[in-house]
mmCIF file of C-alpha atoms in Angstrom:
data_model
loop_
_atom_site.group_PDB
_atom_site.id
_atom_site.type_symbol
_atom_site.label_atom_id
_atom_site.label_comp_id
_atom_site.label_asym_id
_atom_site.label_seq_id
_atom_site.Cartn_x
_atom_site.Cartn_y
_atom_site.Cartn_z
ATOM 1 C CA UNK X 1 -1.487 87.407 -141.150
ATOM 2 C CA UNK X 2 -2.254 88.432 -144.929
ATOM 3 C CA UNK X 3 -5.679 89.518 -145.914
ATOM 4 C CA UNK X 4 -6.644 86.889 -148.396
ATOM 5 C CA UNK X 5 -5.521 84.163 -145.693
ATOM 6 C CA UNK X 6 -7.423 82.807 -142.989
ATOM 7 C CA UNK X 7 -5.580 82.128 -139.519
ATOM 8 C CA UNK X 8 -4.468 78.528 -138.437
ATOM 9 C CA UNK X 9 -5.557 77.168 -135.536
ATOM 10 C CA UNK X 10 0.572 84.989 -117.570
ATOM 11 C CA UNK X 11 12.665 92.914 -90.805
ATOM 12 C CA UNK X 12 11.455 88.918 -91.240
ATOM 13 C CA UNK X 13 9.932 87.564 -87.793
ATOM 14 C CA UNK X 14 8.440 84.123 -86.450
ATOM 15 C CA UNK X 15 7.397 82.811 -82.947
ATOM 16 C CA UNK X 16 9.712 80.866 -80.890
ATOM 17 C CA UNK X 17 7.325 78.218 -80.302
ATOM 18 C CA UNK X 18 6.022 77.899 -83.865
ATOM 19 C CA UNK X 19 8.470 76.306 -86.357
ATOM 20 C CA UNK X 20 9.053 78.926 -88.940
ATOM 21 C CA UNK X 21 7.323 77.681 -91.740
ATOM 22 C CA UNK X 22 3.667 77.647 -90.262
ATOM 23 C CA UNK X 23 3.773 81.158 -89.860
ATOM 24 C CA UNK X 24 1.900 82.103 -93.021
ATOM 25 C CA UNK X 25 -1.806 83.929 -93.401
ATOM 26 C CA UNK X 26 -4.733 82.313 -93.901
ATOM 27 C CA UNK X 27 -6.180 84.859 -95.747
ATOM 28 C CA UNK X 28 -4.271 83.860 -99.404
ATOM 29 C CA UNK X 29 -1.628 86.550 -98.977
ATOM 30 C CA UNK X 30 1.966 86.177 -97.532
ATOM 31 C CA UNK X 31 3.029 88.132 -94.606
ATOM 32 C CA UNK X 32 5.265 90.750 -95.464
ATOM 33 C CA UNK X 33 9.011 89.761 -95.015
ATOM 34 C CA UNK X 34 7.702 86.027 -94.707
ATOM 35 C CA UNK X 35 10.704 83.814 -94.277
ATOM 36 C CA UNK X 36 8.553 81.092 -95.032
ATOM 37 C CA UNK X 37 8.462 82.287 -98.616
ATOM 38 C CA UNK X 38 9.909 79.690 -101.100
ATOM 39 C CA UNK X 39 13.472 81.697 -102.107
ATOM 40 C CA UNK X 40 13.410 81.848 -105.679
ATOM 41 C CA UNK X 41 15.428 79.966 -108.112
ATOM 42 C CA UNK X 42 18.610 81.058 -109.708
ATOM 43 C CA UNK X 43 18.536 81.765 -113.531
ATOM 44 C CA UNK X 44 21.482 82.981 -115.582
ATOM 45 C CA UNK X 45 20.055 85.593 -117.646
ATOM 46 C CA UNK X 46 22.039 84.934 -120.404
ATOM 47 C CA UNK X 47 23.460 87.339 -123.073
ATOM 48 C CA UNK X 48 21.543 89.658 -125.512
ATOM 49 C CA UNK X 49 21.851 89.168 -129.011
ATOM 50 C CA UNK X 50 23.454 91.966 -131.436
ATOM 51 C CA UNK X 51 22.892 92.421 -134.996
ATOM 52 C CA UNK X 52 26.108 90.320 -135.919
ATOM 53 C CA UNK X 53 25.529 87.552 -133.285
ATOM 54 C CA UNK X 54 22.885 85.462 -131.607
ATOM 55 C CA UNK X 55 22.868 85.910 -127.815
ATOM 56 C CA UNK X 56 22.414 83.427 -124.904
ATOM 57 C CA UNK X 57 18.772 82.448 -123.445
ATOM 58 C CA UNK X 58 18.494 82.011 -120.116
ATOM 59 C CA UNK X 59 19.562 78.854 -118.162
ATOM 60 C CA UNK X 60 15.919 78.078 -117.610
ATOM 61 C CA UNK X 61 14.256 78.685 -120.896
ATOM 62 C CA UNK X 62 12.898 75.908 -123.462
ATOM 63 C CA UNK X 63 14.632 76.621 -126.610
ATOM 64 C CA UNK X 64 12.497 76.063 -129.308
ATOM 65 C CA UNK X 65 14.977 77.249 -132.026
ATOM 66 C CA UNK X 66 18.755 77.816 -131.757
ATOM 67 C CA UNK X 67 20.407 77.353 -135.570
ATOM 68 C CA UNK X 68 20.494 73.271 -135.294
ATOM 69 C CA UNK X 69 17.283 72.167 -135.824
ATOM 70 C CA UNK X 70 13.488 71.592 -136.045
ATOM 71 C CA UNK X 71 13.259 68.584 -132.726
ATOM 72 C CA UNK X 72 10.904 71.055 -131.085
ATOM 73 C CA UNK X 73 8.452 71.491 -133.928
ATOM 74 C CA UNK X 74 5.679 69.804 -135.996
ATOM 75 C CA UNK X 75 3.540 70.289 -138.923
ATOM 76 C CA UNK X 76 0.313 71.218 -138.286
ATOM 77 C CA UNK X 77 -1.243 67.880 -139.069
ATOM 78 C CA UNK X 78 1.504 66.258 -136.641
ATOM 79 C CA UNK X 79 3.974 65.529 -138.977
ATOM 80 C CA UNK X 80 8.290 66.696 -139.090
ATOM 81 C CA UNK X 81 8.380 70.186 -139.425
ATOM 82 C CA UNK X 82 9.198 70.301 -142.863
ATOM 83 C CA UNK X 83 10.462 74.175 -143.040
ATOM 84 C CA UNK X 84 14.197 74.651 -144.215
ATOM 85 C CA UNK X 85 16.940 75.621 -141.964
ATOM 86 C CA UNK X 86 19.887 77.859 -144.295
ATOM 87 C CA UNK X 87 22.905 78.700 -142.551
ATOM 88 C CA UNK X 88 21.925 78.356 -138.989
ATOM 89 C CA UNK X 89 18.513 80.324 -140.031
ATOM 90 C CA UNK X 90 14.820 79.097 -139.831
ATOM 91 C CA UNK X 91 13.093 79.999 -143.181
ATOM 92 C CA UNK X 92 9.536 80.460 -143.364
ATOM 93 C CA UNK X 93 8.874 80.390 -147.470
ATOM 94 C CA UNK X 94 6.625 81.883 -149.509
ATOM 95 C CA UNK X 95 3.442 79.627 -149.447
ATOM 96 C CA UNK X 96 0.061 79.468 -147.859
ATOM 97 C CA UNK X 97 -1.064 77.280 -145.119
ATOM 98 C CA UNK X 98 2.070 75.361 -143.632
ATOM 99 C CA UNK X 99 2.767 76.855 -140.675
ATOM 100 C CA UNK X 100 4.402 74.890 -137.768
ATOM 101 C CA UNK X 101 3.569 74.439 -134.074
ATOM 102 C CA UNK X 102 5.389 73.601 -131.220
ATOM 103 C CA UNK X 103 5.369 69.869 -130.014
ATOM 104 C CA UNK X 104 4.886 71.047 -126.565
ATOM 105 C CA UNK X 105 1.965 72.719 -124.893
ATOM 106 C CA UNK X 106 2.003 75.960 -123.440
ATOM 107 C CA UNK X 107 -0.394 78.459 -121.568
ATOM 108 C CA UNK X 108 1.281 81.482 -119.530
ATOM 109 C CA UNK X 109 4.610 82.088 -121.085
ATOM 110 C CA UNK X 110 7.616 84.742 -121.452
ATOM 111 C CA UNK X 111 8.553 84.184 -125.920
ATOM 112 C CA UNK X 112 11.887 85.826 -127.129
ATOM 113 C CA UNK X 113 11.433 85.685 -130.888
ATOM 114 C CA UNK X 114 14.074 87.139 -133.379
ATOM 115 C CA UNK X 115 13.282 87.596 -136.611
ATOM 116 C CA UNK X 116 14.190 89.628 -140.105
ATOM 117 C CA UNK X 117 12.175 90.417 -143.111
ATOM 118 C CA UNK X 118 14.222 90.650 -147.112
ATOM 119 C CA UNK X 119 16.576 93.523 -147.969
ATOM 120 C CA UNK X 120 15.978 95.046 -150.574
ATOM 121 C CA UNK X 121 12.173 94.560 -149.612
ATOM 122 C CA UNK X 122 9.634 93.168 -151.860
ATOM 123 C CA UNK X 123 6.057 94.129 -152.064
ATOM 124 C CA UNK X 124 3.835 96.606 -149.987
ATOM 125 C CA UNK X 125 1.529 96.183 -147.015
ATOM 126 C CA UNK X 126 0.582 92.882 -145.911
ATOM 127 C CA UNK X 127 2.356 91.690 -148.754
ATOM 128 C CA UNK X 128 5.730 92.829 -147.468
ATOM 129 C CA UNK X 129 7.519 90.397 -144.799
ATOM 130 C CA UNK X 130 4.523 88.629 -143.422
ATOM 131 C CA UNK X 131 4.691 86.290 -140.878
ATOM 132 C CA UNK X 132 2.927 85.622 -137.492
ATOM 133 C CA UNK X 133 3.132 84.426 -134.045
ATOM 134 C CA UNK X 134 0.040 82.750 -133.067
ATOM 135 C CA UNK X 135 0.273 82.201 -129.486
ATOM 136 C CA UNK X 136 -1.760 79.295 -128.394
ATOM 137 C CA UNK X 137 -2.095 79.199 -132.249
ATOM 138 C CA UNK X 138 -5.060 81.641 -131.399
ATOM 139 C CA UNK X 139 -3.471 84.913 -130.143
ATOM 140 C CA UNK X 140 -1.672 86.875 -132.912
ATOM 141 C CA UNK X 141 1.418 88.910 -132.756
ATOM 142 C CA UNK X 142 2.171 90.333 -136.343
ATOM 143 C CA UNK X 143 5.431 89.981 -137.969
ATOM 144 C CA UNK X 144 5.542 92.425 -141.291
ATOM 145 C CA UNK X 145 8.002 94.809 -142.241
ATOM 146 C CA UNK X 146 6.510 98.035 -141.175
ATOM 147 C CA UNK X 147 9.762 100.176 -141.856
ATOM 148 C CA UNK X 148 8.365 103.111 -143.313
ATOM 149 C CA UNK X 149 5.537 101.050 -145.042
ATOM 150 C CA UNK X 150 2.046 102.054 -144.863
ATOM 151 C CA UNK X 151 -0.794 99.352 -143.842
ATOM 152 C CA UNK X 152 -3.729 99.540 -141.238
ATOM 153 C CA UNK X 153 -2.554 99.664 -138.210
ATOM 154 C CA UNK X 154 -3.677 96.576 -136.180
ATOM 155 C CA UNK X 155 -2.102 94.531 -139.050
ATOM 156 C CA UNK X 156 1.513 96.185 -139.065
ATOM 157 C CA UNK X 157 4.542 94.824 -137.075
ATOM 158 C CA UNK X 158 3.873 93.919 -133.098
ATOM 159 C CA UNK X 159 0.222 94.667 -133.640
ATOM 160 C CA UNK X 160 -2.345 92.279 -132.176
ATOM 161 C CA UNK X 161 -3.592 91.641 -135.098
ATOM 162 C CA UNK X 162 -7.376 92.921 -135.682
ATOM 163 C CA UNK X 163 -7.465 93.678 -132.240
ATOM 164 C CA UNK X 164 -4.812 96.431 -131.445
ATOM 165 C CA UNK X 165 -2.192 98.330 -133.351
ATOM 166 C CA UNK X 166 1.421 98.617 -131.046
ATOM 167 C CA UNK X 167 1.731 101.876 -128.929
ATOM 168 C CA UNK X 168 4.504 102.858 -131.540
ATOM 169 C CA UNK X 169 6.166 101.741 -134.604
ATOM 170 C CA UNK X 170 9.518 100.412 -133.331
ATOM 171 C CA UNK X 171 10.449 98.628 -136.702
ATOM 172 C CA UNK X 172 14.107 98.701 -137.724
ATOM 173 C CA UNK X 173 14.638 98.569 -141.545
ATOM 174 C CA UNK X 174 14.628 95.739 -143.874
ATOM 175 C CA UNK X 175 17.657 93.237 -143.758
ATOM 176 C CA UNK X 176 17.887 94.043 -139.577
ATOM 177 C CA UNK X 177 17.298 91.744 -136.901
ATOM 178 C CA UNK X 178 14.238 92.412 -134.970
ATOM 179 C CA UNK X 179 13.135 91.095 -131.519
ATOM 180 C CA UNK X 180 10.033 90.416 -129.627
ATOM 181 C CA UNK X 181 9.724 89.892 -125.998
ATOM 182 C CA UNK X 182 6.241 88.644 -124.756
ATOM 183 C CA UNK X 183 4.876 87.875 -121.651
ATOM 184 C CA UNK X 184 1.330 86.256 -121.749
ATOM 185 C CA UNK X 185 -1.140 85.239 -119.795
ATOM 186 C CA UNK X 186 -3.500 82.462 -120.822
ATOM 187 C CA UNK X 187 -7.482 82.855 -120.600
ATOM 188 C CA UNK X 188 -9.188 81.217 -118.315
ATOM 189 C CA UNK X 189 -12.905 79.252 -118.830
ATOM 190 C CA UNK X 190 -15.246 77.931 -116.508
ATOM 191 C CA UNK X 191 -16.640 74.628 -116.900
ATOM 192 C CA UNK X 192 -19.535 76.029 -119.226
ATOM 193 C CA UNK X 193 -16.879 77.814 -121.302
ATOM 194 C CA UNK X 194 -17.606 81.125 -120.253
ATOM 195 C CA UNK X 195 -14.442 83.708 -119.824
ATOM 196 C CA UNK X 196 -13.339 83.957 -116.300
ATOM 197 C CA UNK X 197 -10.219 85.966 -117.104
ATOM 198 C CA UNK X 198 -9.337 87.416 -120.421
ATOM 199 C CA UNK X 199 -6.076 86.773 -122.188
ATOM 200 C CA UNK X 200 -3.334 89.281 -121.143
ATOM 201 C CA UNK X 201 -0.335 90.441 -123.039
ATOM 202 C CA UNK X 202 2.604 92.475 -122.781
ATOM 203 C CA UNK X 203 5.175 93.143 -125.525
ATOM 204 C CA UNK X 204 8.537 94.670 -126.253
ATOM 205 C CA UNK X 205 9.391 95.479 -129.916
ATOM 206 C CA UNK X 206 13.367 95.890 -130.457
ATOM 207 C CA UNK X 207 13.046 96.775 -126.378
ATOM 208 C CA UNK X 208 10.327 99.273 -126.756
ATOM 209 C CA UNK X 209 6.935 98.763 -124.613
ATOM 210 C CA UNK X 210 4.454 98.429 -127.344
ATOM 211 C CA UNK X 211 1.687 96.833 -125.376
ATOM 212 C CA UNK X 212 1.204 97.020 -121.541
ATOM 213 C CA UNK X 213 -0.781 94.426 -120.294
ATOM 214 C CA UNK X 214 -3.432 94.213 -122.539
ATOM 215 C CA UNK X 215 -6.748 92.314 -122.202
ATOM 216 C CA UNK X 216 -7.681 90.373 -125.469
ATOM 217 C CA UNK X 217 -10.825 90.622 -127.050
ATOM 218 C CA UNK X 218 -10.779 87.131 -128.168
ATOM 219 C CA UNK X 219 -9.318 84.736 -130.614
ATOM 220 C CA UNK X 220 -7.569 86.364 -133.780
ATOM 221 C CA UNK X 221 -9.737 87.027 -136.795
ATOM 222 C CA UNK X 222 -8.621 88.265 -140.635
ATOM 223 C CA UNK X 223 -12.396 89.065 -141.240
ATOM 224 C CA UNK X 224 -14.636 87.511 -138.704
ATOM 225 C CA UNK X 225 -16.061 88.978 -135.156
ATOM 226 C CA UNK X 226 -13.494 88.268 -132.519
ATOM 227 C CA UNK X 227 -14.612 86.520 -129.574
ATOM 228 C CA UNK X 228 -13.499 83.892 -127.138
ATOM 229 C CA UNK X 229 -13.813 80.464 -127.655
ATOM 230 C CA UNK X 230 -13.294 77.779 -124.531
ATOM 231 C CA UNK X 231 -9.916 75.809 -125.322
ATOM 232 C CA UNK X 232 -7.373 74.022 -122.972
ATOM 233 C CA UNK X 233 -5.239 75.767 -120.406
ATOM 234 C CA UNK X 234 -2.263 74.860 -122.276
ATOM 235 C CA UNK X 235 -1.724 74.447 -126.445
ATOM 236 C CA UNK X 236 1.081 74.963 -129.121
ATOM 237 C CA UNK X 237 2.626 78.028 -130.481
ATOM 238 C CA UNK X 238 2.463 78.675 -134.012
ATOM 239 C CA UNK X 239 4.696 80.049 -136.637
ATOM 240 C CA UNK X 240 2.678 80.763 -139.897
ATOM 241 C CA UNK X 241 3.740 81.087 -143.343
ATOM 242 C CA UNK X 242 2.123 83.145 -145.335
ATOM 243 C CA UNK X 243 2.265 83.997 -149.934
ATOM 244 C CA UNK X 244 4.326 86.533 -149.276
ATOM 245 C CA UNK X 245 8.099 87.582 -148.761
ATOM 246 C CA UNK X 246 9.628 84.826 -146.816
ATOM 247 C CA UNK X 247 10.623 85.891 -143.196
ATOM 248 C CA UNK X 248 13.730 84.201 -141.316
ATOM 249 C CA UNK X 249 14.068 83.316 -137.598
ATOM 250 C CA UNK X 250 17.630 82.757 -135.794
ATOM 251 C CA UNK X 251 16.355 82.727 -132.010
ATOM 252 C CA UNK X 252 13.346 81.444 -130.584
ATOM 253 C CA UNK X 253 12.917 80.522 -126.738
ATOM 254 C CA UNK X 254 10.190 80.377 -124.025
ATOM 255 C CA UNK X 255 9.842 80.280 -120.184
ATOM 256 C CA UNK X 256 6.990 78.591 -118.475
ATOM 257 C CA UNK X 257 5.586 81.211 -116.160
ATOM 258 C CA UNK X 258 4.615 78.816 -112.987
ATOM 259 C CA UNK X 259 1.997 80.397 -110.525
ATOM 260 C CA UNK X 260 2.985 81.829 -107.801
ATOM 261 C CA UNK X 261 3.750 79.506 -104.665
ATOM 262 C CA UNK X 262 0.441 79.708 -102.371
ATOM 263 C CA UNK X 263 0.537 80.311 -98.773
ATOM 264 C CA UNK X 264 -0.346 77.563 -96.562
ATOM 265 C CA UNK X 265 -3.261 77.941 -93.891
ATOM 266 C CA UNK X 266 -2.512 79.216 -90.879
ATOM 267 C CA UNK X 267 -1.718 77.079 -88.119
ATOM 268 C CA UNK X 268 -1.035 79.004 -85.308
ATOM 269 C CA UNK X 269 -3.887 79.071 -82.682
ATOM 270 C CA UNK X 270 -5.140 82.215 -81.668
ATOM 271 C CA UNK X 271 -6.069 82.787 -77.701
ATOM 272 C CA UNK X 272 -7.611 85.700 -75.717
ATOM 273 C CA UNK X 273 -5.868 86.447 -72.522
ATOM 274 C CA UNK X 274 -7.300 88.817 -69.731
ATOM 275 C CA UNK X 275 -6.604 92.518 -69.532
ATOM 276 C CA UNK X 276 -4.570 91.848 -66.117
ATOM 277 C CA UNK X 277 -2.101 89.784 -68.151
ATOM 278 C CA UNK X 278 -2.352 92.024 -71.114
ATOM 279 C CA UNK X 279 -1.365 95.081 -68.726
ATOM 280 C CA UNK X 280 1.658 93.575 -66.972
ATOM 281 C CA UNK X 281 3.339 93.211 -70.680
ATOM 282 C CA UNK X 282 2.724 96.947 -71.447
ATOM 283 C CA UNK X 283 5.351 99.217 -70.903
ATOM 284 C CA UNK X 284 9.206 99.811 -72.221
ATOM 285 C CA UNK X 285 11.842 97.501 -73.210
ATOM 286 C CA UNK X 286 15.109 98.349 -74.163
ATOM 287 C CA UNK X 287 16.604 96.012 -76.612
ATOM 288 C CA UNK X 288 20.472 95.152 -77.320
ATOM 289 C CA UNK X 289 20.354 96.375 -80.482
ATOM 290 C CA UNK X 290 20.019 99.801 -78.957
ATOM 291 C CA UNK X 291 16.213 100.272 -79.966
ATOM 292 C CA UNK X 292 13.306 100.775 -77.417
ATOM 293 C CA UNK X 293 9.958 99.059 -78.160
ATOM 294 C CA UNK X 294 6.790 100.551 -76.887
ATOM 295 C CA UNK X 295 4.517 97.749 -76.011
ATOM 296 C CA UNK X 296 0.602 99.232 -75.381
ATOM 297 C CA UNK X 297 -2.541 97.359 -75.037
ATOM 298 C CA UNK X 298 -5.780 97.855 -76.967
ATOM 299 C CA UNK X 299 -8.741 95.783 -76.329
ATOM 300 C CA UNK X 300 -7.678 92.065 -76.133
ATOM 301 C CA UNK X 301 -4.421 92.555 -78.337
ATOM 302 C CA UNK X 302 -1.096 94.088 -77.173
ATOM 303 C CA UNK X 303 0.442 96.858 -80.108
ATOM 304 C CA UNK X 304 3.987 97.571 -80.700
ATOM 305 C CA UNK X 305 5.223 100.631 -82.891
ATOM 306 C CA UNK X 306 7.543 99.689 -85.534
ATOM 307 C CA UNK X 307 9.457 101.710 -88.140
ATOM 308 C CA UNK X 308 6.486 104.007 -87.949
ATOM 309 C CA UNK X 309 3.613 101.749 -87.874
ATOM 310 C CA UNK X 310 1.584 100.445 -85.154
ATOM 311 C CA UNK X 311 1.636 96.800 -85.408
ATOM 312 C CA UNK X 312 -1.591 94.465 -83.620
ATOM 313 C CA UNK X 313 -0.059 91.466 -82.064
ATOM 314 C CA UNK X 314 -2.380 88.451 -81.319
ATOM 315 C CA UNK X 315 -1.687 85.913 -78.431
ATOM 316 C CA UNK X 316 -1.143 82.018 -79.058
ATOM 317 C CA UNK X 317 -0.058 81.568 -75.543
ATOM 318 C CA UNK X 318 0.036 83.014 -72.398
ATOM 319 C CA UNK X 319 3.500 84.406 -73.685
ATOM 320 C CA UNK X 320 3.297 84.324 -77.299
ATOM 321 C CA UNK X 321 2.775 86.691 -79.458
ATOM 322 C CA UNK X 322 2.363 87.116 -83.312
ATOM 323 C CA UNK X 323 1.211 89.674 -86.065
ATOM 324 C CA UNK X 324 -1.092 88.842 -88.758
ATOM 325 C CA UNK X 325 -0.207 91.187 -91.524
ATOM 326 C CA UNK X 326 4.321 90.577 -91.473
ATOM 327 C CA UNK X 327 6.083 88.050 -90.011
ATOM 328 C CA UNK X 328 7.302 89.340 -86.606
ATOM 329 C CA UNK X 329 6.361 87.509 -83.239
ATOM 330 C CA UNK X 330 8.091 87.550 -79.703
ATOM 331 C CA UNK X 331 7.807 85.937 -76.350
ATOM 332 C CA UNK X 332 7.516 87.285 -72.968
ATOM 333 C CA UNK X 333 9.630 86.573 -70.462
ATOM 334 C CA UNK X 334 8.705 86.052 -66.713
ATOM 335 C CA UNK X 335 10.299 86.971 -63.427
ATOM 336 C CA UNK X 336 9.683 84.189 -60.612
ATOM 337 C CA UNK X 337 7.012 86.504 -59.717
ATOM 338 C CA UNK X 338 5.167 85.855 -62.870
ATOM 339 C CA UNK X 339 5.514 89.430 -64.158
ATOM 340 C CA UNK X 340 6.908 90.445 -67.245
ATOM 341 C CA UNK X 341 10.566 91.489 -67.167
ATOM 342 C CA UNK X 342 11.722 91.208 -70.633
ATOM 343 C CA UNK X 343 10.681 89.800 -74.308
ATOM 344 C CA UNK X 344 12.777 88.121 -76.849
ATOM 345 C CA UNK X 345 11.556 89.326 -80.708
ATOM 346 C CA UNK X 346 12.810 88.442 -83.705
ATOM 347 C CA UNK X 347 14.345 91.168 -86.476
ATOM 348 C CA UNK X 348 15.485 89.774 -89.699
ATOM 349 C CA UNK X 349 16.100 86.350 -88.725
ATOM 350 C CA UNK X 350 18.090 87.242 -85.347
ATOM 351 C CA UNK X 351 16.509 87.065 -82.107
ATOM 352 C CA UNK X 352 16.999 90.104 -79.880
ATOM 353 C CA UNK X 353 16.366 89.915 -76.204
ATOM 354 C CA UNK X 354 14.835 93.162 -73.981
ATOM 355 C CA UNK X 355 14.737 94.149 -71.169
ATOM 356 C CA UNK X 356 11.430 95.664 -69.350
ATOM 357 C CA UNK X 357 12.328 99.181 -67.881
ATOM 358 C CA UNK X 358 8.865 100.254 -66.423
#
């Protein structure tokens, strides 16, 4: 962002008597090794670009620019984007104002941008290959030729403009392609416009971590006071145009970061059994997989030591027990006399039977 310019505009188990997907915790967290957690979708990661050849975006990315057209972009007033495409490159020519914005609004994102400044370089400081990526049109990651070129640190390449300099200067020489990989979590505001969660950003410049989960101070500003202004949860991404040397882009893609799955409320009823019943269940169980499980009673619950940890189990029926912190469960097997003679325990997604030894 130029000094004389104003800116434009985040061992698996389940009980036998209850359907497996009902085993979720009721405290807003998934159980350890919870099989009801939705399986992550498969994504082809694509190919990394080289200096000579543009790479391939991930299969779930939204392609903002791939050298073909500006269909994903609009001018700042909503009209057609008027930037030029030359030899498959998007050119931000000299000129004040006249930035472009995405047609689609975004909130929490992963953003990839490839850009290059002129060689030989022209100008100095903030007038040398200046541009900016304004996330939501409000939070700017600076683009600048900062290779062996001095300027104020919070305005150099990869700076969060006017807020935080990068940890290191990872700039390549003029004429070499550079990359930004950005993870951004949008701020949240309450109904009165007060900040509930600040914007958070992580930035890699040419593969080097330069901002690590940084909380932003507010909306970017050239010389004004930096503060938050309440805004919608999603807004367009903006590329600036500055009255400095032109900057070119060749690959821009974005991935929306949707919220993680939220556990369903626990639907398993919990009951209390008498100490007499629980004591009958205590003892050593020889399992078919060769392991021995040691069942003990602690007050109104059973404890089984598993992989070095004492796991607390709660009764959901006279013979069924479940853990609240990990997706383990078991069912007692009773003899004709009503006494415990064995159990069925689920390890990973396999039921393992065991015989009570004492």
